[in-house]
Coordinates of C-alpha atoms in Angstrom, one line a residue:
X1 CA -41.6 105.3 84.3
X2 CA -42.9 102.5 86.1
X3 CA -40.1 102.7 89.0
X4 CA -41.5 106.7 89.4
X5 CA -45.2 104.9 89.9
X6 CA -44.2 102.1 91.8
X7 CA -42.2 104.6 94.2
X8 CA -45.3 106.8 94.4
X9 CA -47.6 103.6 95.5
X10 CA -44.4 103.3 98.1
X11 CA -44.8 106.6 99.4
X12 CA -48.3 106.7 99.7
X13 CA -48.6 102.9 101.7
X14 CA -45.9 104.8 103.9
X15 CA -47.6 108.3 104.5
X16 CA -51.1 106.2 105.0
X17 CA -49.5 103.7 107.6
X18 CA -47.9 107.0 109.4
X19 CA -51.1 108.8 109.1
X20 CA -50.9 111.4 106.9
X21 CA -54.3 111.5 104.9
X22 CA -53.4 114.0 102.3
X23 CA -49.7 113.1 100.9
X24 CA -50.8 109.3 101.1
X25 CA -54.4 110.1 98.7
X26 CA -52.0 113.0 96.1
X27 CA -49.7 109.9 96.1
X28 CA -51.5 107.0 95.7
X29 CA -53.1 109.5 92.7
X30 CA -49.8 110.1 91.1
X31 CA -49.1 106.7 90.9
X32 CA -52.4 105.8 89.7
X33 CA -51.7 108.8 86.5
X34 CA -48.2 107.6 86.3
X35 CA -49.3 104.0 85.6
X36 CA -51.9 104.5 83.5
X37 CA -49.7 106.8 81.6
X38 CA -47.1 103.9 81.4
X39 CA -49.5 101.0 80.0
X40 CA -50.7 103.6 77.4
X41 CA -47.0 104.1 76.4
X42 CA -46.5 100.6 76.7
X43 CA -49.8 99.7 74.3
X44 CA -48.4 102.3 71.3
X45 CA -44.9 100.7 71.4
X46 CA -46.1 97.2 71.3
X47 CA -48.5 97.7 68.4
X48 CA -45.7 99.7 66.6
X49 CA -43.3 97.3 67.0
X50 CA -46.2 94.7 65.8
X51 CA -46.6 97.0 63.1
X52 CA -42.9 96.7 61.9
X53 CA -43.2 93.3 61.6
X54 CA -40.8 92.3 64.2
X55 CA -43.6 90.2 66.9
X56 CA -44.3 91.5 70.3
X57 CA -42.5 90.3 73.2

């Protein structure tokens, strides 16, 4: 999930070097959703693995 956000961010520092307002701003705001959406995913598995008992990373 993070290589789909971090390919986002890369398409939208592309479309905004190029000059293409709009695909570089719905990018940049996918990747923005897409990595929020990640460390939220990230959060729940770290405290239910600290929950286990086994220690996070």
């Amino acid at each position: 999930m993070l290589g789909w956000a971090l390919t986002f961010l890369v398409v939208a520092l592309i479309a905004g070097a190029l000059g293409f307002g709009g695909i570089a701003g719905a990018s940049a705001g996918m990747a923005q959703i897409i990595f929020v959406l990640f460390l939220i995913l990230f959060a729940i598995a770290m405290v239910a693995r600290a929950v286990r008992g086994k220690p996070p990373l």
